[in-house]
């Protein structure tokens, strides 16, 4: 199955669920997540959305490490990002963190396309687990888009996110 990018519809309720902890285990735990995320961010640094990230290599390394910790935790790994979110739900915190950037659908598609490229380079990962992780990225990333082709801005409220908790 192809890792499809579905379009953003301004104001729509976005349903997502966090990636399965099985993905975290299958990719090799913290070490495997670091490998995936560092590969992804190295590609981002060369992409059309590199301007969203610090151009100073040392500062970029800090962002890469911080964002990797988010993905480690959101995928069921150790709580290495708790301090960053200051008690807020991790997903809600990540949405608000993106408010300071003008993110449009084109930037989202570039981000997802770069992640898809990095994810497809992971060998030996069960396709269903890869799709589970991808579905989280595809859906959740819609909540970070805040600039639209009609010139309007719109900041998704976390109330528009319908996070499926375990057992839902």
JSON list of C-alpha atoms in Angstrom, two decimals:
[
{"chain": "A", "resi": 1, "resn": "UNK", "atom": "CA", "xyz": [0.00, 0.00, 0.00]},
{"chain": "A", "resi": 2, "resn": "UNK", "atom": "CA", "xyz": [1.26, 3.45, -0.89]},
{"chain": "A", "resi": 3, "resn": "UNK", "atom": "CA", "xyz": [1.80, 5.98, 1.88]},
{"chain": "A", "resi": 4, "resn": "UNK", "atom": "CA", "xyz": [-0.81, 8.47, 0.70]},
{"chain": "A", "resi": 5, "resn": "UNK", "atom": "CA", "xyz": [-0.94, 12.16, 1.57]},
{"chain": "A", "resi": 6, "resn": "UNK", "atom": "CA", "xyz": [-4.55, 13.23, 2.09]},
{"chain": "A", "resi": 7, "resn": "UNK", "atom": "CA", "xyz": [-5.53, 16.90, 1.69]},
{"chain": "A", "resi": 8, "resn": "UNK", "atom": "CA", "xyz": [-6.25, 19.37, 4.47]},
{"chain": "A", "resi": 9, "resn": "UNK", "atom": "CA", "xyz": [-9.73, 20.85, 4.67]},
{"chain": "A", "resi": 10, "resn": "UNK", "atom": "CA", "xyz": [-9.79, 24.05, 6.71]},
{"chain": "A", "resi": 11, "resn": "UNK", "atom": "CA", "xyz": [-11.84, 23.63, 9.87]},
{"chain": "A", "resi": 12, "resn": "UNK", "atom": "CA", "xyz": [-12.50, 19.90, 9.47]},
{"chain": "A", "resi": 13, "resn": "UNK", "atom": "CA", "xyz": [-12.37, 17.62, 12.49]},
{"chain": "A", "resi": 14, "resn": "UNK", "atom": "CA", "xyz": [-9.19, 15.54, 12.27]},
{"chain": "A", "resi": 15, "resn": "UNK", "atom": "CA", "xyz": [-9.25, 11.99, 13.60]},
{"chain": "A", "resi": 16, "resn": "UNK", "atom": "CA", "xyz": [-5.92, 10.43, 14.51]},
{"chain": "A", "resi": 17, "resn": "UNK", "atom": "CA", "xyz": [-4.41, 7.93, 16.86]},
{"chain": "A", "resi": 18, "resn": "UNK", "atom": "CA", "xyz": [-0.89, 7.78, 18.17]},
{"chain": "A", "resi": 19, "resn": "UNK", "atom": "CA", "xyz": [1.37, 5.23, 16.48]},
{"chain": "A", "resi": 20, "resn": "UNK", "atom": "CA", "xyz": [1.30, 1.76, 17.93]},
{"chain": "A", "resi": 21, "resn": "UNK", "atom": "CA", "xyz": [4.06, 1.00, 20.43]},
{"chain": "A", "resi": 22, "resn": "UNK", "atom": "CA", "xyz": [4.68, -2.02, 18.19]},
{"chain": "A", "resi": 23, "resn": "UNK", "atom": "CA", "xyz": [6.10, 0.42, 15.64]},
{"chain": "A", "resi": 24, "resn": "UNK", "atom": "CA", "xyz": [8.57, 1.71, 18.21]},
{"chain": "A", "resi": 25, "resn": "UNK", "atom": "CA", "xyz": [9.67, -1.82, 19.10]},
{"chain": "A", "resi": 26, "resn": "UNK", "atom": "CA", "xyz": [9.84, -3.02, 15.48]},
{"chain": "A", "resi": 27, "resn": "UNK", "atom": "CA", "xyz": [11.97, -0.09, 14.35]},
{"chain": "A", "resi": 28, "resn": "UNK", "atom": "CA", "xyz": [14.49, -0.90, 17.06]},
{"chain": "A", "resi": 29, "resn": "UNK", "atom": "CA", "xyz": [13.38, 1.23, 19.99]},
{"chain": "A", "resi": 30, "resn": "UNK", "atom": "CA", "xyz": [15.16, 4.46, 20.75]},
{"chain": "A", "resi": 31, "resn": "UNK", "atom": "CA", "xyz": [18.16, 3.64, 18.56]},
{"chain": "A", "resi": 32, "resn": "UNK", "atom": "CA", "xyz": [15.96, 2.86, 15.55]},
{"chain": "A", "resi": 33, "resn": "UNK", "atom": "CA", "xyz": [13.81, 5.97, 16.07]},
{"chain": "A", "resi": 34, "resn": "UNK", "atom": "CA", "xyz": [16.94, 8.12, 16.23]},
{"chain": "A", "resi": 35, "resn": "UNK", "atom": "CA", "xyz": [18.21, 6.59, 13.00]},
{"chain": "A", "resi": 36, "resn": "UNK", "atom": "CA", "xyz": [14.88, 7.26, 11.23]},
{"chain": "A", "resi": 37, "resn": "UNK", "atom": "CA", "xyz": [14.44, 10.77, 12.58]},
{"chain": "A", "resi": 38, "resn": "UNK", "atom": "CA", "xyz": [18.04, 11.87, 12.05]},
{"chain": "A", "resi": 39, "resn": "UNK", "atom": "CA", "xyz": [17.88, 10.61, 8.47]},
{"chain": "A", "resi": 40, "resn": "UNK", "atom": "CA", "xyz": [14.61, 12.50, 8.01]},
{"chain": "A", "resi": 41, "resn": "UNK", "atom": "CA", "xyz": [15.94, 15.76, 9.44]},
{"chain": "A", "resi": 42, "resn": "UNK", "atom": "CA", "xyz": [19.12, 15.51, 7.37]},
{"chain": "A", "resi": 43, "resn": "UNK", "atom": "CA", "xyz": [16.85, 15.33, 4.31]},
{"chain": "A", "resi": 44, "resn": "UNK", "atom": "CA", "xyz": [14.71, 18.23, 5.60]},
{"chain": "A", "resi": 45, "resn": "UNK", "atom": "CA", "xyz": [17.85, 20.35, 5.89]},
{"chain": "A", "resi": 46, "resn": "UNK", "atom": "CA", "xyz": [18.23, 20.00, 2.11]},
{"chain": "A", "resi": 47, "resn": "UNK", "atom": "CA", "xyz": [14.52, 20.39, 1.28]},
{"chain": "A", "resi": 48, "resn": "UNK", "atom": "CA", "xyz": [12.30, 23.25, 0.15]},
{"chain": "A", "resi": 49, "resn": "UNK", "atom": "CA", "xyz": [11.20, 23.80, 3.76]},
{"chain": "A", "resi": 50, "resn": "UNK", "atom": "CA", "xyz": [14.69, 24.05, 5.27]},
{"chain": "A", "resi": 51, "resn": "UNK", "atom": "CA", "xyz": [13.95, 27.73, 5.98]},
{"chain": "A", "resi": 52, "resn": "UNK", "atom": "CA", "xyz": [11.59, 26.65, 8.80]},
{"chain": "A", "resi": 53, "resn": "UNK", "atom": "CA", "xyz": [14.60, 25.27, 10.67]},
{"chain": "A", "resi": 54, "resn": "UNK", "atom": "CA", "xyz": [17.73, 26.90, 12.08]},
{"chain": "A", "resi": 55, "resn": "UNK", "atom": "CA", "xyz": [20.44, 27.20, 9.47]},
{"chain": "A", "resi": 56, "resn": "UNK", "atom": "CA", "xyz": [23.18, 27.14, 12.07]},
{"chain": "A", "resi": 57, "resn": "UNK", "atom": "CA", "xyz": [24.26, 23.48, 12.24]},
{"chain": "A", "resi": 58, "resn": "UNK", "atom": "CA", "xyz": [24.61, 23.44, 16.01]},
{"chain": "A", "resi": 59, "resn": "UNK", "atom": "CA", "xyz": [21.12, 24.91, 16.50]},
{"chain": "A", "resi": 60, "resn": "UNK", "atom": "CA", "xyz": [19.70, 22.53, 13.90]},
{"chain": "A", "resi": 61, "resn": "UNK", "atom": "CA", "xyz": [21.20, 19.57, 15.81]},
{"chain": "A", "resi": 62, "resn": "UNK", "atom": "CA", "xyz": [19.34, 20.74, 18.93]},
{"chain": "A", "resi": 63, "resn": "UNK", "atom": "CA", "xyz": [16.04, 20.89, 17.03]},
{"chain": "A", "resi": 64, "resn": "UNK", "atom": "CA", "xyz": [16.71, 17.46, 15.52]},
{"chain": "A", "resi": 65, "resn": "UNK", "atom": "CA", "xyz": [17.34, 15.97, 18.99]},
{"chain": "A", "resi": 66, "resn": "UNK", "atom": "CA", "xyz": [14.30, 17.67, 20.55]},
{"chain": "A", "resi": 67, "resn": "UNK", "atom": "CA", "xyz": [11.95, 16.58, 17.78]},
{"chain": "A", "resi": 68, "resn": "UNK", "atom": "CA", "xyz": [13.35, 13.05, 17.86]},
{"chain": "A", "resi": 69, "resn": "UNK", "atom": "CA", "xyz": [12.48, 12.88, 21.55]},
{"chain": "A", "resi": 70, "resn": "UNK", "atom": "CA", "xyz": [8.89, 13.83, 20.70]},
{"chain": "A", "resi": 71, "resn": "UNK", "atom": "CA", "xyz": [8.63, 10.96, 18.23]},
{"chain": "A", "resi": 72, "resn": "UNK", "atom": "CA", "xyz": [10.28, 8.51, 20.64]},
{"chain": "A", "resi": 73, "resn": "UNK", "atom": "CA", "xyz": [7.66, 9.30, 23.27]},
{"chain": "A", "resi": 74, "resn": "UNK", "atom": "CA", "xyz": [4.62, 9.60, 20.99]},
{"chain": "A", "resi": 75, "resn": "UNK", "atom": "CA", "xyz": [5.47, 6.18, 19.54]},
{"chain": "A", "resi": 76, "resn": "UNK", "atom": "CA", "xyz": [5.38, 4.56, 22.97]},
{"chain": "A", "resi": 77, "resn": "UNK", "atom": "CA", "xyz": [9.00, 4.88, 24.02]},
{"chain": "A", "resi": 78, "resn": "UNK", "atom": "CA", "xyz": [10.28, 6.36, 27.27]},
{"chain": "A", "resi": 79, "resn": "UNK", "atom": "CA", "xyz": [8.94, 9.72, 28.46]},
{"chain": "A", "resi": 80, "resn": "UNK", "atom": "CA", "xyz": [11.91, 11.70, 27.17]},
{"chain": "A", "resi": 81, "resn": "UNK", "atom": "CA", "xyz": [9.84, 14.70, 25.99]},
{"chain": "A", "resi": 82, "resn": "UNK", "atom": "CA", "xyz": [7.69, 15.31, 29.08]},
{"chain": "A", "resi": 83, "resn": "UNK", "atom": "CA", "xyz": [9.69, 18.32, 30.23]},
{"chain": "A", "resi": 84, "resn": "UNK", "atom": "CA", "xyz": [9.26, 20.11, 26.90]},
{"chain": "A", "resi": 85, "resn": "UNK", "atom": "CA", "xyz": [5.46, 19.89, 26.94]},
{"chain": "A", "resi": 86, "resn": "UNK", "atom": "CA", "xyz": [5.22, 21.42, 30.43]},
{"chain": "A", "resi": 87, "resn": "UNK", "atom": "CA", "xyz": [2.37, 19.13, 31.48]},
{"chain": "A", "resi": 88, "resn": "UNK", "atom": "CA", "xyz": [0.37, 19.66, 28.29]},
{"chain": "A", "resi": 89, "resn": "UNK", "atom": "CA", "xyz": [-0.80, 16.75, 26.13]},
{"chain": "A", "resi": 90, "resn": "UNK", "atom": "CA", "xyz": [2.08, 16.03, 23.73]},
{"chain": "A", "resi": 91, "resn": "UNK", "atom": "CA", "xyz": [-0.04, 16.30, 20.61]},
{"chain": "A", "resi": 92, "resn": "UNK", "atom": "CA", "xyz": [-1.67, 19.53, 21.73]},
{"chain": "A", "resi": 93, "resn": "UNK", "atom": "CA", "xyz": [1.73, 20.95, 22.60]},
{"chain": "A", "resi": 94, "resn": "UNK", "atom": "CA", "xyz": [3.07, 20.06, 19.16]},
{"chain": "A", "resi": 95, "resn": "UNK", "atom": "CA", "xyz": [0.12, 21.74, 17.43]},
{"chain": "A", "resi": 96, "resn": "UNK", "atom": "CA", "xyz": [0.65, 24.97, 19.41]},
{"chain": "A", "resi": 97, "resn": "UNK", "atom": "CA", "xyz": [4.40, 24.84, 18.79]},
{"chain": "A", "resi": 98, "resn": "UNK", "atom": "CA", "xyz": [3.71, 25.16, 15.06]},
{"chain": "A", "resi": 99, "resn": "UNK", "atom": "CA", "xyz": [1.45, 28.21, 15.44]},
{"chain": "A", "resi": 100, "resn": "UNK", "atom": "CA", "xyz": [4.43, 30.57, 15.21]},
{"chain": "A", "resi": 101, "resn": "UNK", "atom": "CA", "xyz": [5.20, 29.35, 11.69]},
{"chain": "A", "resi": 102, "resn": "UNK", "atom": "CA", "xyz": [3.19, 30.10, 8.57]},
{"chain": "A", "resi": 103, "resn": "UNK", "atom": "CA", "xyz": [2.57, 26.53, 7.39]},
{"chain": "A", "resi": 104, "resn": "UNK", "atom": "CA", "xyz": [0.62, 25.89, 4.21]},
{"chain": "A", "resi": 105, "resn": "UNK", "atom": "CA", "xyz": [-0.43, 22.68, 2.48]},
{"chain": "A", "resi": 106, "resn": "UNK", "atom": "CA", "xyz": [2.59, 22.81, 0.17]},
{"chain": "A", "resi": 107, "resn": "UNK", "atom": "CA", "xyz": [4.97, 22.86, 3.16]},
{"chain": "A", "resi": 108, "resn": "UNK", "atom": "CA", "xyz": [3.03, 20.02, 4.80]},
{"chain": "A", "resi": 109, "resn": "UNK", "atom": "CA", "xyz": [3.27, 17.93, 1.62]},
{"chain": "A", "resi": 110, "resn": "UNK", "atom": "CA", "xyz": [7.02, 18.61, 1.43]},
{"chain": "A", "resi": 111, "resn": "UNK", "atom": "CA", "xyz": [7.43, 17.58, 5.08]},
{"chain": "A", "resi": 112, "resn": "UNK", "atom": "CA", "xyz": [5.39, 14.41, 4.59]},
{"chain": "A", "resi": 113, "resn": "UNK", "atom": "CA", "xyz": [7.11, 13.58, 1.29]},
{"chain": "A", "resi": 114, "resn": "UNK", "atom": "CA", "xyz": [10.49, 13.87, 2.99]},
{"chain": "A", "resi": 115, "resn": "UNK", "atom": "CA", "xyz": [9.31, 11.69, 5.87]},
{"chain": "A", "resi": 116, "resn": "UNK", "atom": "CA", "xyz": [7.91, 9.14, 3.42]},
{"chain": "A", "resi": 117, "resn": "UNK", "atom": "CA", "xyz": [11.31, 8.98, 1.72]},
{"chain": "A", "resi": 118, "resn": "UNK", "atom": "CA", "xyz": [13.07, 8.38, 5.06]},
{"chain": "A", "resi": 119, "resn": "UNK", "atom": "CA", "xyz": [10.46, 5.84, 6.17]},
{"chain": "A", "resi": 120, "resn": "UNK", "atom": "CA", "xyz": [10.73, 3.88, 2.92]},
{"chain": "A", "resi": 121, "resn": "UNK", "atom": "CA", "xyz": [14.49, 3.54, 3.53]},
{"chain": "A", "resi": 122, "resn": "UNK", "atom": "CA", "xyz": [13.84, 1.61, 6.76]},
{"chain": "A", "resi": 123, "resn": "UNK", "atom": "CA", "xyz": [14.43, -2.05, 5.95]},
{"chain": "A", "resi": 124, "resn": "UNK", "atom": "CA", "xyz": [12.58, -5.01, 7.39]},
{"chain": "A", "resi": 125, "resn": "UNK", "atom": "CA", "xyz": [9.72, -3.04, 8.93]},
{"chain": "A", "resi": 126, "resn": "UNK", "atom": "CA", "xyz": [6.26, -4.61, 8.70]},
{"chain": "A", "resi": 127, "resn": "UNK", "atom": "CA", "xyz": [4.15, -2.67, 6.20]},
{"chain": "A", "resi": 128, "resn": "UNK", "atom": "CA", "xyz": [1.14, -2.50, 8.55]},
{"chain": "A", "resi": 129, "resn": "UNK", "atom": "CA", "xyz": [3.28, -0.88, 11.26]},
{"chain": "A", "resi": 130, "resn": "UNK", "atom": "CA", "xyz": [4.73, 1.54, 8.72]},
{"chain": "A", "resi": 131, "resn": "UNK", "atom": "CA", "xyz": [1.20, 2.43, 7.59]},
{"chain": "A", "resi": 132, "resn": "UNK", "atom": "CA", "xyz": [0.07, 2.90, 11.20]},
{"chain": "A", "resi": 133, "resn": "UNK", "atom": "CA", "xyz": [2.90, 5.41, 11.79]},
{"chain": "A", "resi": 134, "resn": "UNK", "atom": "CA", "xyz": [2.19, 7.08, 8.45]},
{"chain": "A", "resi": 135, "resn": "UNK", "atom": "CA", "xyz": [-1.52, 7.45, 9.20]},
{"chain": "A", "resi": 136, "resn": "UNK", "atom": "CA", "xyz": [-0.66, 9.31, 12.40]},
{"chain": "A", "resi": 137, "resn": "UNK", "atom": "CA", "xyz": [1.71, 11.63, 10.50]},
{"chain": "A", "resi": 138, "resn": "UNK", "atom": "CA", "xyz": [-0.72, 12.25, 7.65]},
{"chain": "A", "resi": 139, "resn": "UNK", "atom": "CA", "xyz": [-3.68, 13.04, 9.90]},
{"chain": "A", "resi": 140, "resn": "UNK", "atom": "CA", "xyz": [-1.90, 14.83, 12.72]},
{"chain": "A", "resi": 141, "resn": "UNK", "atom": "CA", "xyz": [0.08, 17.08, 10.34]},
{"chain": "A", "resi": 142, "resn": "UNK", "atom": "CA", "xyz": [-3.21, 18.56, 9.10]},
{"chain": "A", "resi": 143, "resn": "UNK", "atom": "CA", "xyz": [-3.54, 20.27, 12.48]},
{"chain": "A", "resi": 144, "resn": "UNK", "atom": "CA", "xyz": [-0.29, 22.20, 11.93]},
{"chain": "A", "resi": 145, "resn": "UNK", "atom": "CA", "xyz": [-1.43, 23.85, 8.67]},
{"chain": "A", "resi": 146, "resn": "UNK", "atom": "CA", "xyz": [-2.49, 27.42, 9.40]},
{"chain": "A", "resi": 147, "resn": "UNK", "atom": "CA", "xyz": [-2.12, 29.34, 6.11]},
{"chain": "A", "resi": 148, "resn": "UNK", "atom": "CA", "xyz": [-4.45, 28.66, 3.20]},
{"chain": "A", "resi": 149, "resn": "UNK", "atom": "CA", "xyz": [-4.44, 29.36, -0.54]},
{"chain": "A", "resi": 150, "resn": "UNK", "atom": "CA", "xyz": [-7.33, 31.83, -0.17]},
{"chain": "A", "resi": 151, "resn": "UNK", "atom": "CA", "xyz": [-5.01, 34.04, 1.91]},
{"chain": "A", "resi": 152, "resn": "UNK", "atom": "CA", "xyz": [-6.68, 33.20, 5.20]},
{"chain": "A", "resi": 153, "resn": "UNK", "atom": "CA", "xyz": [-5.10, 31.88, 8.35]},
{"chain": "A", "resi": 154, "resn": "UNK", "atom": "CA", "xyz": [-6.72, 29.37, 10.64]},
{"chain": "A", "resi": 155, "resn": "UNK", "atom": "CA", "xyz": [-5.31, 27.85, 13.80]},
{"chain": "A", "resi": 156, "resn": "UNK", "atom": "CA", "xyz": [-6.77, 24.44, 14.54]},
{"chain": "A", "resi": 157, "resn": "UNK", "atom": "CA", "xyz": [-8.02, 24.08, 18.05]},
{"chain": "A", "resi": 158, "resn": "UNK", "atom": "CA", "xyz": [-7.12, 20.88, 19.80]},
{"chain": "A", "resi": 159, "resn": "UNK", "atom": "CA", "xyz": [-10.87, 20.45, 20.16]},
{"chain": "A", "resi": 160, "resn": "UNK", "atom": "CA", "xyz": [-10.92, 19.77, 16.43]},
{"chain": "A", "resi": 161, "resn": "UNK", "atom": "CA", "xyz": [-8.60, 16.85, 16.94]},
{"chain": "A", "resi": 162, "resn": "UNK", "atom": "CA", "xyz": [-10.30, 13.64, 17.73]},
{"chain": "A", "resi": 163, "resn": "UNK", "atom": "CA", "xyz": [-7.54, 11.60, 19.24]},
{"chain": "A", "resi": 164, "resn": "UNK", "atom": "CA", "xyz": [-8.41, 7.96, 19.50]},
{"chain": "A", "resi": 165, "resn": "UNK", "atom": "CA", "xyz": [-7.16, 6.63, 22.79]},
{"chain": "A", "resi": 166, "resn": "UNK", "atom": "CA", "xyz": [-6.17, 3.02, 23.27]},
{"chain": "A", "resi": 167, "resn": "UNK", "atom": "CA", "xyz": [-9.30, 0.90, 23.24]},
{"chain": "A", "resi": 168, "resn": "UNK", "atom": "CA", "xyz": [-11.30, 3.36, 21.05]}
]
